[in-house]
mmCIF file of C-alpha atoms in Angstrom:
data_model
loop_
_atom_site.group_PDB
_atom_site.id
_atom_site.type_symbol
_atom_site.label_atom_id
_atom_site.label_comp_id
_atom_site.label_asym_id
_atom_site.label_seq_id
_atom_site.Cartn_x
_atom_site.Cartn_y
_atom_site.Cartn_z
ATOM 1 C CA MET A 12 97.203 89.752 93.567
ATOM 2 C CA ASP A 13 96.354 92.433 96.077
ATOM 3 C CA GLU A 14 98.256 95.696 95.916
ATOM 4 C CA ALA A 15 101.318 94.685 93.950
ATOM 5 C CA THR A 16 102.483 91.708 91.983
ATOM 6 C CA SER A 17 103.811 89.054 94.300
ATOM 7 C CA VAL A 18 107.019 87.484 93.112
ATOM 8 C CA GLY A 19 108.258 85.146 95.729
ATOM 9 C CA SER A 20 108.648 81.824 97.302
ATOM 10 C CA GLY A 21 106.396 78.864 97.371
ATOM 11 C CA THR A 22 103.075 79.063 95.613
ATOM 12 C CA THR A 23 103.293 82.772 94.921
ATOM 13 C CA GLY A 24 106.020 82.116 92.449
ATOM 14 C CA VAL A 25 105.697 82.841 88.744
ATOM 15 C CA THR A 26 103.654 85.801 87.665
ATOM 16 C CA SER A 27 101.252 84.876 84.929
ATOM 17 C CA LEU A 28 100.210 86.735 81.842
ATOM 18 C CA GLY A 29 96.606 85.674 82.064
ATOM 19 C CA THR A 30 95.245 84.847 78.665
ATOM 20 C CA GLY A 31 96.578 87.930 76.981
ATOM 21 C CA THR A 32 99.829 88.642 75.194
ATOM 22 C CA THR A 33 103.280 88.200 76.644
ATOM 23 C CA GLY A 34 103.490 91.937 77.192
ATOM 24 C CA ALA A 35 100.440 92.057 79.461
ATOM 25 C CA THR A 36 100.556 93.424 82.960
ATOM 26 C CA PRO A 37 101.415 90.622 85.426
ATOM 27 C CA GLY A 38 98.425 89.328 87.356
ATOM 28 C CA VAL A 39 97.706 86.278 89.472
ATOM 29 C CA THR A 40 100.658 83.927 89.770
ATOM 30 C CA ILE A 41 100.638 80.366 88.504
ATOM 31 C CA GLY A 42 101.181 79.164 92.068
ATOM 32 C CA GLN A 43 98.105 81.026 93.258
ATOM 33 C CA ARG A 44 96.073 79.625 90.379
ATOM 34 C CA ILE A 45 97.133 76.104 91.302
ATOM 35 C CA ASP A 46 96.313 76.730 94.975
ATOM 36 C CA ARG A 47 92.830 77.934 94.114
ATOM 37 C CA GLN A 48 92.014 75.035 91.799
ATOM 38 C CA TYR A 49 94.105 72.185 93.219
ATOM 39 C CA ALA A 50 91.215 70.347 94.886
ATOM 40 C CA ALA A 51 89.243 70.397 91.625
ATOM 41 C CA LEU A 52 92.079 69.022 89.494
ATOM 42 C CA SER A 53 92.139 65.408 88.392
ATOM 43 C CA PRO A 54 94.749 63.141 90.043
ATOM 44 C CA GLN A 55 96.864 63.311 86.871
ATOM 45 C CA GLU A 56 96.636 67.093 86.759
ATOM 46 C CA GLN A 57 97.558 67.275 90.441
ATOM 47 C CA ARG A 58 100.723 65.269 89.725
ATOM 48 C CA ALA A 59 101.695 67.747 87.026
ATOM 49 C CA ALA A 60 100.797 70.678 89.287
ATOM 50 C CA ASP A 61 103.015 69.253 92.045
ATOM 51 C CA VAL A 62 105.974 69.164 89.658
ATOM 52 C CA VAL A 63 105.324 72.765 88.588
ATOM 53 C CA LEU A 64 105.194 73.946 92.220
ATOM 54 C CA ASP A 65 108.406 72.083 93.042
ATOM 55 C CA ARG A 66 110.217 73.716 90.127
ATOM 56 C CA LEU A 67 109.038 77.306 90.098
ATOM 57 C CA ASP A 68 112.644 78.462 89.921
ATOM 58 C CA ASP A 69 113.232 76.400 86.798
ATOM 59 C CA LEU A 70 110.075 76.895 84.752
ATOM 60 C CA ALA A 71 111.956 79.201 82.390
ATOM 61 C CA VAL A 72 114.053 76.268 81.165
ATOM 62 C CA PHE A 73 111.380 73.539 81.087
ATOM 63 C CA ASN A 74 108.874 72.734 78.387
ATOM 64 C CA ALA A 75 105.553 70.925 78.587
ATOM 65 C CA SER A 76 107.050 67.600 77.498
ATOM 66 C CA GLU A 77 109.659 67.721 80.278
ATOM 67 C CA ILE A 78 107.045 68.578 82.906
ATOM 68 C CA ALA A 79 104.970 65.646 81.625
ATOM 69 C CA GLN A 80 107.937 63.281 81.842
ATOM 70 C CA LEU A 81 108.892 64.405 85.359
ATOM 71 C CA SER A 82 105.334 63.981 86.615
ATOM 72 C CA GLY A 83 104.643 60.730 84.777
ATOM 73 C CA VAL A 84 101.646 62.074 82.893
ATOM 74 C CA SER A 85 100.943 62.776 79.242
ATOM 75 C CA LYS A 86 101.787 66.033 77.521
ATOM 76 C CA ALA A 87 98.056 66.420 76.872
ATOM 77 C CA THR A 88 97.475 66.420 80.639
ATOM 78 C CA VAL A 89 99.987 69.230 81.097
ATOM 79 C CA SER A 90 98.312 71.175 78.306
ATOM 80 C CA ARG A 91 94.906 70.710 79.940
ATOM 81 C CA LEU A 92 96.304 71.875 83.272
ATOM 82 C CA VAL A 93 97.818 74.971 81.709
ATOM 83 C CA ARG A 94 94.542 75.884 80.013
ATOM 84 C CA ARG A 95 92.543 75.256 83.190
ATOM 85 C CA LEU A 96 94.854 77.703 84.947
ATOM 86 C CA GLY A 97 93.999 80.374 82.396
ATOM 87 C CA TYR A 98 97.017 80.242 80.073
ATOM 88 C CA GLU A 99 96.955 79.733 76.339
ATOM 89 C CA ASP A 100 99.872 77.312 76.435
ATOM 90 C CA PHE A 101 102.976 76.395 78.429
ATOM 91 C CA ALA A 102 105.075 78.744 76.318
ATOM 92 C CA GLN A 103 103.236 81.640 77.911
ATOM 93 C CA VAL A 104 104.291 80.462 81.368
ATOM 94 C CA ARG A 105 107.887 80.075 80.213
ATOM 95 C CA ALA A 106 107.916 83.566 78.678
ATOM 96 C CA GLN A 107 106.934 85.216 81.934
ATOM 97 C CA ALA A 108 109.365 83.068 83.921
ATOM 98 C CA LYS A 109 112.186 84.151 81.612
ATOM 99 C CA LEU A 110 111.173 87.781 82.020
ATOM 100 C CA LEU A 111 111.287 87.538 85.798
ATOM 101 C CA ARG A 112 114.653 85.794 85.764
ATOM 102 C CA GLY A 113 116.011 88.513 83.490
ATOM 103 C CA LEU A 114 114.892 91.132 85.984
ATOM 104 C CA GLY A 115 116.672 89.287 88.763
ATOM 105 C CA SER A 116 113.401 88.628 90.574
ATOM 106 C CA PRO A 117 113.095 85.604 92.871
ATOM 107 C CA ILE A 118 110.700 83.178 91.235
ATOM 108 C CA GLY A 119 109.932 80.591 93.842
ATOM 109 C CA ALA A 120 110.804 77.477 95.705
ATOM 110 C CA SER A 121 113.004 75.043 93.883
ATOM 111 C CA ALA A 122 112.648 71.284 94.007
ATOM 112 C CA PRO A 123 113.485 69.734 97.371
ATOM 113 C CA ALA A 124 117.175 69.158 97.966
ATOM 114 C CA GLU A 125 118.397 65.589 97.640
ATOM 115 C CA ASN A 126 119.679 65.555 101.216
ATOM 116 C CA ASP A 127 119.331 67.573 104.397
ATOM 117 C CA SER A 128 122.832 69.024 104.105
ATOM 118 C CA ASP A 129 122.093 70.543 100.713
ATOM 119 C CA SER A 130 118.796 71.923 102.002
ATOM 120 C CA LEU A 131 120.420 73.591 105.003
ATOM 121 C CA THR A 132 123.223 75.024 102.869
ATOM 122 C CA ALA A 133 120.718 76.523 100.444
ATOM 123 C CA HIS A 134 118.711 77.956 103.334
ATOM 124 C CA LEU A 135 121.791 79.572 104.863
ATOM 125 C CA ALA A 136 122.852 81.057 101.527
ATOM 126 C CA ALA A 137 119.390 82.549 100.969
ATOM 127 C CA GLU A 138 119.296 84.062 104.455
ATOM 128 C CA GLN A 139 122.727 85.600 103.936
ATOM 129 C CA ARG A 140 121.633 87.127 100.624
ATOM 130 C CA ASN A 141 118.532 88.596 102.254
ATOM 131 C CA LEU A 142 120.537 90.108 105.090
ATOM 132 C CA GLU A 143 123.150 91.506 102.724
ATOM 133 C CA LEU A 144 120.495 93.124 100.537
ATOM 134 C CA MET A 145 118.737 94.579 103.572
ATOM 135 C CA LEU A 146 121.962 96.008 105.012
ATOM 136 C CA ARG A 147 123.123 97.355 101.668
ATOM 137 C CA SER A 148 119.810 99.126 101.168
ATOM 138 C CA ALA A 149 119.872 100.635 104.658
ATOM 139 C CA ALA A 150 123.507 101.733 104.461
ATOM 140 C CA ASP A 151 122.768 104.931 102.513
ATOM 141 C CA GLY A 152 121.559 106.740 105.631
ATOM 142 C CA ARG A 153 117.868 105.949 105.333
ATOM 143 C CA LEU A 154 117.882 103.748 108.447
ATOM 144 C CA ASP A 155 119.254 106.543 110.632
ATOM 145 C CA ALA A 156 116.890 109.046 109.030
ATOM 146 C CA ALA A 157 113.926 106.799 109.789
ATOM 147 C CA ALA A 158 115.169 106.366 113.354
ATOM 148 C CA ARG A 159 115.373 110.131 113.843
ATOM 149 C CA LEU A 160 111.804 110.451 112.645
ATOM 150 C CA LEU A 161 110.598 107.783 115.075
ATOM 151 C CA ALA A 162 112.528 109.319 117.948
ATOM 152 C CA GLU A 163 111.188 112.842 117.393
ATOM 153 C CA ALA A 164 107.575 112.099 116.446
ATOM 154 C CA SER A 165 104.831 113.052 118.893
ATOM 155 C CA GLN A 166 103.348 109.596 118.464
ATOM 156 C CA VAL A 167 104.270 106.558 116.394
ATOM 157 C CA THR A 168 101.675 104.287 114.865
ATOM 158 C CA VAL A 169 102.797 100.901 113.562
ATOM 159 C CA ILE A 170 100.446 99.161 111.136
ATOM 160 C CA GLY A 171 100.707 95.617 109.807
ATOM 161 C CA ARG A 172 98.190 93.034 108.634
ATOM 162 C CA ARG A 173 98.245 89.340 107.777
ATOM 163 C CA ASN A 174 101.827 88.082 107.474
ATOM 164 C CA SER A 175 103.122 91.595 108.209
ATOM 165 C CA TYR A 176 101.444 91.739 111.631
ATOM 166 C CA PRO A 177 104.083 89.748 113.584
ATOM 167 C CA VAL A 178 106.865 92.027 112.300
ATOM 168 C CA ALA A 179 104.794 95.126 113.132
ATOM 169 C CA LEU A 180 104.035 93.731 116.593
ATOM 170 C CA HIS A 181 107.717 93.102 117.277
ATOM 171 C CA LEU A 182 108.672 96.612 116.143
ATOM 172 C CA ARG A 183 105.990 98.180 118.318
ATOM 173 C CA GLN A 184 107.208 96.162 121.308
ATOM 174 C CA GLN A 185 110.797 97.304 120.835
ATOM 175 C CA LEU A 186 109.889 100.964 120.305
ATOM 176 C CA ALA A 187 107.608 100.928 123.357
ATOM 177 C CA GLN A 188 110.633 99.982 125.456
ATOM 178 C CA ILE A 189 112.409 103.214 124.599
ATOM 179 C CA ARG A 190 109.698 105.830 124.030
ATOM 180 C CA GLY A 191 106.069 106.512 124.851
ATOM 181 C CA HIS A 192 103.036 106.926 122.611
ATOM 182 C CA VAL A 193 103.609 103.930 120.332
ATOM 183 C CA ALA A 194 100.450 102.259 119.024
ATOM 184 C CA LEU A 195 99.885 99.092 117.030
ATOM 185 C CA LEU A 196 97.076 98.949 114.473
ATOM 186 C CA PRO A 197 94.694 97.562 113.582
ATOM 187 C CA VAL A 198 93.089 96.929 116.954
ATOM 188 C CA PRO A 199 91.595 93.409 116.730
ATOM 189 C CA GLY A 200 88.112 93.529 115.279
ATOM 190 C CA GLN A 201 88.272 97.244 114.531
ATOM 191 C CA SER A 202 88.701 99.401 111.445
ATOM 192 C CA LEU A 203 91.532 101.892 110.932
ATOM 193 C CA GLY A 204 89.695 105.156 110.285
ATOM 194 C CA GLU A 205 89.061 106.221 113.865
ATOM 195 C CA ASP A 206 92.700 105.670 114.880
ATOM 196 C CA VAL A 207 94.302 107.139 111.770
ATOM 197 C CA ALA A 208 92.076 110.237 111.923
ATOM 198 C CA GLY A 209 94.154 111.843 114.665
ATOM 199 C CA LEU A 210 97.533 111.517 112.942
ATOM 200 C CA GLY A 211 99.267 114.545 111.473
ATOM 201 C CA ALA A 212 102.557 116.016 110.341
ATOM 202 C CA ARG A 213 104.153 115.809 113.807
ATOM 203 C CA ASP A 214 103.521 112.080 114.052
ATOM 204 C CA ALA A 215 104.928 109.073 112.224
ATOM 205 C CA ALA A 216 103.323 105.991 110.730
ATOM 206 C CA VAL A 217 105.273 102.808 110.121
ATOM 207 C CA LEU A 218 103.552 100.596 107.573
ATOM 208 C CA VAL A 219 104.746 97.005 107.329
ATOM 209 C CA GLY A 220 103.588 95.453 104.077
ATOM 210 C CA PHE A 221 105.019 92.234 102.729
ATOM 211 C CA ARG A 222 103.763 90.539 99.592
ATOM 212 C CA ARG A 223 100.260 89.101 99.464
ATOM 213 C CA ARG A 224 98.997 92.116 101.342
ATOM 214 C CA PRO A 225 95.261 92.578 101.991
ATOM 215 C CA ARG A 226 93.370 94.948 99.763
ATOM 216 C CA GLY A 227 93.485 98.593 100.731
ATOM 217 C CA PHE A 228 97.176 98.828 101.583
ATOM 218 C CA SER A 229 97.921 101.344 98.828
ATOM 219 C CA THR A 230 94.818 103.312 99.723
ATOM 220 C CA LEU A 231 96.040 103.543 103.308
ATOM 221 C CA ILE A 232 99.418 104.890 102.195
ATOM 222 C CA GLU A 233 97.701 107.477 100.020
ATOM 223 C CA ALA A 234 95.402 108.505 102.876
ATOM 224 C CA LEU A 235 98.312 109.014 105.269
ATOM 225 C CA LEU A 236 100.391 110.926 102.749
ATOM 226 C CA GLY A 237 97.362 113.040 101.902
ATOM 227 C CA ARG A 238 97.065 114.046 105.559
ATOM 228 C CA GLY A 239 100.747 114.973 105.678
ATOM 229 C CA VAL A 240 101.721 112.083 107.940
ATOM 230 C CA PRO A 241 105.381 111.021 107.545
ATOM 231 C CA VAL A 242 105.423 107.369 106.469
ATOM 232 C CA VAL A 243 108.141 104.783 107.023
ATOM 233 C CA LEU A 244 107.460 101.841 104.727
ATOM 234 C CA ILE A 245 108.926 98.411 105.527
ATOM 235 C CA GLY A 246 108.541 95.592 103.031
ATOM 236 C CA ASP A 247 109.935 93.520 100.187
ATOM 237 C CA ASN A 248 110.625 94.638 96.628
ATOM 238 C CA THR A 249 106.932 94.605 95.664
ATOM 239 C CA LEU A 250 106.771 98.008 97.407
ATOM 240 C CA GLU A 251 109.458 99.558 95.188
ATOM 241 C CA PRO A 252 106.906 101.786 93.372
ATOM 242 C CA TRP A 253 106.378 103.635 96.654
ATOM 243 C CA ARG A 254 110.089 104.166 97.370
ATOM 244 C CA ASP A 255 110.211 107.818 96.297
ATOM 245 C CA LEU A 256 106.709 108.707 97.492
ATOM 246 C CA VAL A 257 106.944 107.833 101.180
ATOM 247 C CA THR A 258 109.248 109.503 103.682
ATOM 248 C CA HIS A 259 111.524 106.475 104.093
ATOM 249 C CA PHE A 260 111.463 103.013 102.504
ATOM 250 C CA LEU A 261 113.291 100.150 104.236
ATOM 251 C CA LEU A 262 113.784 96.956 102.229
ATOM 252 C CA ALA A 263 113.549 93.523 103.849
ATOM 253 C CA PRO A 264 113.759 90.646 101.299
ATOM 254 C CA LEU A 265 111.829 87.450 102.054
ATOM 255 C CA ASP A 266 113.304 85.088 99.467
ATOM 256 C CA SER A 267 113.723 81.466 100.445
ATOM 257 C CA PRO A 268 114.479 78.159 98.709
ATOM 258 C CA SER A 269 111.674 76.626 100.759
ATOM 259 C CA ALA A 270 107.935 76.796 100.175
ATOM 260 C CA PHE A 271 107.615 79.674 102.655
ATOM 261 C CA ASP A 272 108.918 83.218 102.838
ATOM 262 C CA SER A 273 111.636 83.945 105.384
ATOM 263 C CA TYR A 274 111.262 86.889 107.783
ATOM 264 C CA ALA A 275 114.755 86.712 109.262
ATOM 265 C CA ALA A 276 115.901 89.868 107.452
ATOM 266 C CA ALA A 277 112.699 91.656 108.447
ATOM 267 C CA MET A 278 113.199 90.879 112.132
ATOM 268 C CA SER A 279 116.850 91.881 111.875
ATOM 269 C CA LEU A 280 115.782 95.177 110.320
ATOM 270 C CA VAL A 281 113.394 95.781 113.223
ATOM 271 C CA ASN A 282 116.302 95.230 115.628
ATOM 272 C CA LEU A 283 118.464 97.730 113.767
ATOM 273 C CA LEU A 284 115.685 100.317 113.509
ATOM 274 C CA ALA A 285 114.804 100.127 117.212
ATOM 275 C CA THR A 286 118.482 100.290 118.182
ATOM 276 C CA ALA A 287 119.051 103.312 115.948
ATOM 277 C CA THR A 288 115.979 104.980 117.447
ATOM 278 C CA LEU A 289 117.324 104.404 120.948
ATOM 279 C CA ALA A 290 120.647 105.944 119.894
ATOM 280 C CA GLN A 291 118.892 109.219 119.085
ATOM 281 C CA HIS A 292 118.088 109.798 122.764
ATOM 282 C CA THR A 293 120.108 107.235 124.643
ATOM 283 C CA ARG A 294 119.691 108.639 128.147
ATOM 284 C CA GLN A 295 115.921 109.112 127.897
ATOM 285 C CA GLY A 296 115.580 105.669 126.348
ATOM 286 C CA ARG A 297 117.593 103.988 129.073
ATOM 287 C CA THR A 298 115.601 105.809 131.730
ATOM 288 C CA ARG A 299 112.391 104.455 130.241
ATOM 289 C CA VAL A 300 113.825 100.930 130.024
ATOM 290 C CA SER A 301 114.803 101.170 133.697
ATOM 291 C CA THR A 302 111.337 102.370 134.683
ATOM 292 C CA ILE A 303 109.678 99.539 132.773
ATOM 293 C CA THR A 304 112.023 96.979 134.332
ATOM 294 C CA THR A 305 111.120 98.247 137.795
ATOM 295 C CA LEU A 306 107.428 97.865 136.967
ATOM 296 C CA TYR A 307 108.036 94.333 135.749
ATOM 297 C CA ASP A 308 109.460 93.554 139.174
ATOM 298 C CA GLU A 309 106.683 95.310 141.060
ATOM 299 C CA LEU A 310 103.988 93.528 139.065
ATOM 300 C CA GLY A 311 105.803 90.188 139.062
ATOM 301 C CA GLU A 312 105.281 89.863 135.315
ATOM 302 C CA LEU A 313 108.501 88.151 134.273
ATOM 303 C CA GLU A 314 109.875 84.760 135.169
ATOM 304 C CA GLU A 315 113.088 84.723 137.185
ATOM 305 C CA PRO A 316 116.096 83.850 134.957
ATOM 306 C CA TRP A 317 117.221 81.180 137.447
#
């Protein structure tokens, strides 16, 4: 993993114990190990790997014999697969899966639903849970506090990479509608140092960091905090260790019954944060929106609605 253990949907599902004891620090997930070695697996091992990936939610209650039966391969094939992935045996995988379930952590995508109706129902339920968790976390006043910071800062810098970039881009776009001096980093093809160097205590940095972050994310947080820059951190529960160290932490769960993370709660959070920021200086914000709208018309940048 990169900066924190990824516990999530799809192939980033069950955190492994490596080849150490069951009390070892979580490392690369079994899904990631399968992804990295899938092309090199034998056809029989691939069949077993497919079953494992389809049942990441249920690994805590399966044994090697059941995985073998479901995939139509021998138990010896499952054992070989497990060892090739760096585990001592399937019991080690089960032990970590049980640990994660006991902590209430999402483990991964379940097997495909038997029909489309079941699949859509499961998707809706997961989205509702994500939204409820996001709203419950923000309801203690941290959302408004973060909005006040963004409204009062001399400049706001929004930073997001990889899968976090689209969320960061959307937040920057919304904030730029209501206040000036909002930048999005990194600039394509450039490093961060030259742009971060000018930030200080009167500014604000919004770091968007969802699981499977690129290396250096934690170092960036430390660098900003070391320079006295107020930091608003937006991400999933893999960022919990930073909750009490940054200025404000805003949770946006990504859990999904599908093979891919869902960013619905993250985009909803961006909407709420931008709206709360506008509410801090409503008149100035509306004046800026009006000015921008006039420029849209003058430049002919937007399509006519009808």
